[in-house]
Short mmCIF file of C-alpha atoms in Angstrom, two decimals:
data_model
loop_
_atom_site.label_atom_id
_atom_site.label_comp_id
_atom_site.label_asym_id
_atom_site.label_seq_id
_atom_site.Cartn_x
_atom_site.Cartn_y
_atom_site.Cartn_z
CA UNK A 1 -107.19 132.22 19.15
CA UNK A 2 -110.44 131.71 18.41
CA UNK A 3 -112.01 129.59 15.99
CA UNK A 4 -114.78 130.17 13.62
CA UNK A 5 -116.11 128.66 10.04
CA UNK A 6 -115.09 130.87 7.27
CA UNK A 7 -118.63 131.48 6.98
CA UNK A 8 -118.93 133.48 9.77
CA UNK A 9 -116.43 136.27 8.53
CA UNK A 10 -116.86 135.69 4.91
CA UNK A 11 -119.24 134.96 1.48
CA UNK A 12 -118.29 133.11 -1.56
CA UNK A 13 -119.65 133.22 -4.95
CA UNK A 14 -118.91 130.18 -7.17
CA UNK A 15 -119.24 129.63 -10.84
CA UNK A 16 -118.11 126.45 -13.20
CA UNK A 17 -117.30 125.86 -16.94
CA UNK A 18 -116.88 122.78 -17.81
CA UNK A 19 -114.86 120.87 -15.31
CA UNK A 20 -113.21 123.79 -13.85
CA UNK A 21 -114.67 125.72 -10.80
CA UNK A 22 -114.19 129.22 -9.67
CA UNK A 23 -114.62 130.37 -6.23
CA UNK A 24 -114.36 134.32 -5.03
CA UNK A 25 -114.26 134.53 -1.36
CA UNK A 26 -114.52 137.96 0.46
CA UNK A 27 -113.81 138.89 3.68
CA UNK A 28 -116.41 140.78 5.31
CA UNK A 29 -114.30 142.92 8.01
CA UNK A 30 -110.79 143.99 6.31
CA UNK A 31 -109.24 142.84 9.91
CA UNK A 32 -109.95 139.50 9.16
CA UNK A 33 -108.66 139.08 5.58
CA UNK A 34 -104.78 138.62 6.82
CA UNK A 35 -105.72 135.32 8.57
CA UNK A 36 -107.94 134.02 6.03
CA UNK A 37 -105.08 134.92 3.15
CA UNK A 38 -102.72 132.93 5.69
CA UNK A 39 -104.33 129.91 6.25
CA UNK A 40 -106.75 129.52 3.29
CA UNK A 41 -104.16 127.91 0.39
CA UNK A 42 -104.35 125.99 -2.32
CA UNK A 43 -102.64 123.43 -0.35
CA UNK A 44 -105.26 123.30 2.51
CA UNK A 45 -108.00 122.90 -0.17
CA UNK A 46 -106.10 120.07 -1.42
CA UNK A 47 -105.67 118.49 1.80
CA UNK A 48 -109.27 119.28 2.93
CA UNK A 49 -110.82 117.79 0.17
CA UNK A 50 -108.24 115.54 -1.37
CA UNK A 51 -111.11 113.05 -3.25
CA UNK A 52 -113.00 116.00 -4.77
CA UNK A 53 -109.96 118.16 -6.31
CA UNK A 54 -108.30 116.07 -8.89
CA UNK A 55 -106.11 119.05 -10.54
CA UNK A 56 -104.19 121.77 -9.78
CA UNK A 57 -105.56 124.63 -7.70
CA UNK A 58 -104.81 128.40 -8.34
CA UNK A 59 -105.38 131.20 -5.58
CA UNK A 60 -105.64 134.89 -6.79
CA UNK A 61 -105.45 137.73 -4.44
CA UNK A 62 -107.22 140.59 -4.63
CA UNK A 63 -106.10 142.47 -1.60
CA UNK A 64 -107.83 145.73 -2.34
CA UNK A 65 -111.34 143.85 -2.11
CA UNK A 66 -110.26 141.67 0.69
CA UNK A 67 -110.90 138.88 -1.80
CA UNK A 68 -109.27 135.67 -2.68
CA UNK A 69 -110.24 134.04 -6.05
CA UNK A 70 -109.98 130.00 -6.11
CA UNK A 71 -109.63 128.40 -9.57
CA UNK A 72 -109.74 124.53 -9.12
CA UNK A 73 -109.36 122.42 -12.43
CA UNK A 74 -110.77 118.69 -12.20
CA UNK A 75 -113.16 119.71 -9.74
CA UNK A 76 -116.46 118.65 -10.78
CA UNK A 77 -116.20 115.18 -11.62
CA UNK A 78 -116.10 115.75 -15.55
CA UNK A 79 -118.47 118.62 -15.76
CA UNK A 80 -122.19 118.93 -15.32
CA UNK A 81 -122.61 117.10 -18.31
CA UNK A 82 -120.32 114.23 -17.82
CA UNK A 83 -121.00 113.50 -14.23
CA UNK A 84 -123.47 110.99 -12.85
CA UNK A 85 -123.27 113.32 -9.48
CA UNK A 86 -127.02 115.28 -9.15
CA UNK A 87 -125.06 118.13 -8.08
CA UNK A 88 -121.94 118.83 -9.84
CA UNK A 89 -122.00 122.41 -10.34
CA UNK A 90 -119.46 125.00 -8.98
CA UNK A 91 -121.75 126.57 -6.60
CA UNK A 92 -121.42 123.59 -4.58
CA UNK A 93 -117.59 124.38 -3.83
CA UNK A 94 -118.96 127.80 -2.05
CA UNK A 95 -120.37 125.74 0.61
CA UNK A 96 -117.42 123.60 1.06
CA UNK A 97 -115.21 126.17 1.67
CA UNK A 98 -117.39 128.48 3.96
CA UNK A 99 -117.47 125.41 6.30
CA UNK A 100 -113.70 125.42 7.06
CA UNK A 101 -112.51 126.59 10.03
CA UNK A 102 -109.96 129.77 10.32
CA UNK A 103 -108.24 130.76 13.54
CA UNK A 104 -108.40 134.39 14.25
CA UNK A 105 -106.89 136.25 17.15
CA UNK A 106 -108.89 137.49 19.64
CA UNK A 107 -109.73 140.80 20.37
#
């Protein structure tokens, strides 16, 4: 097994509406998609970012695109208009997710 940051094998796009963030993760090589799908779960995100994810996290699989979409409620400290955070936009979430390590089988 080898461990790589998610950003080495995927890219992400994020958006926000109010206090909800939506992140699409797109795996660039279909061979890596099963490993990412198995490891990048709502439970893992809640464990990795417990202080930031205050609400439910839902994951939608888009297998034919080798993509996962995460919808995270109460994930933006109230949203752009309510938060005192300088960057509470959902776009920050894509950088956080892409830093997570993913284990891949070598070969």
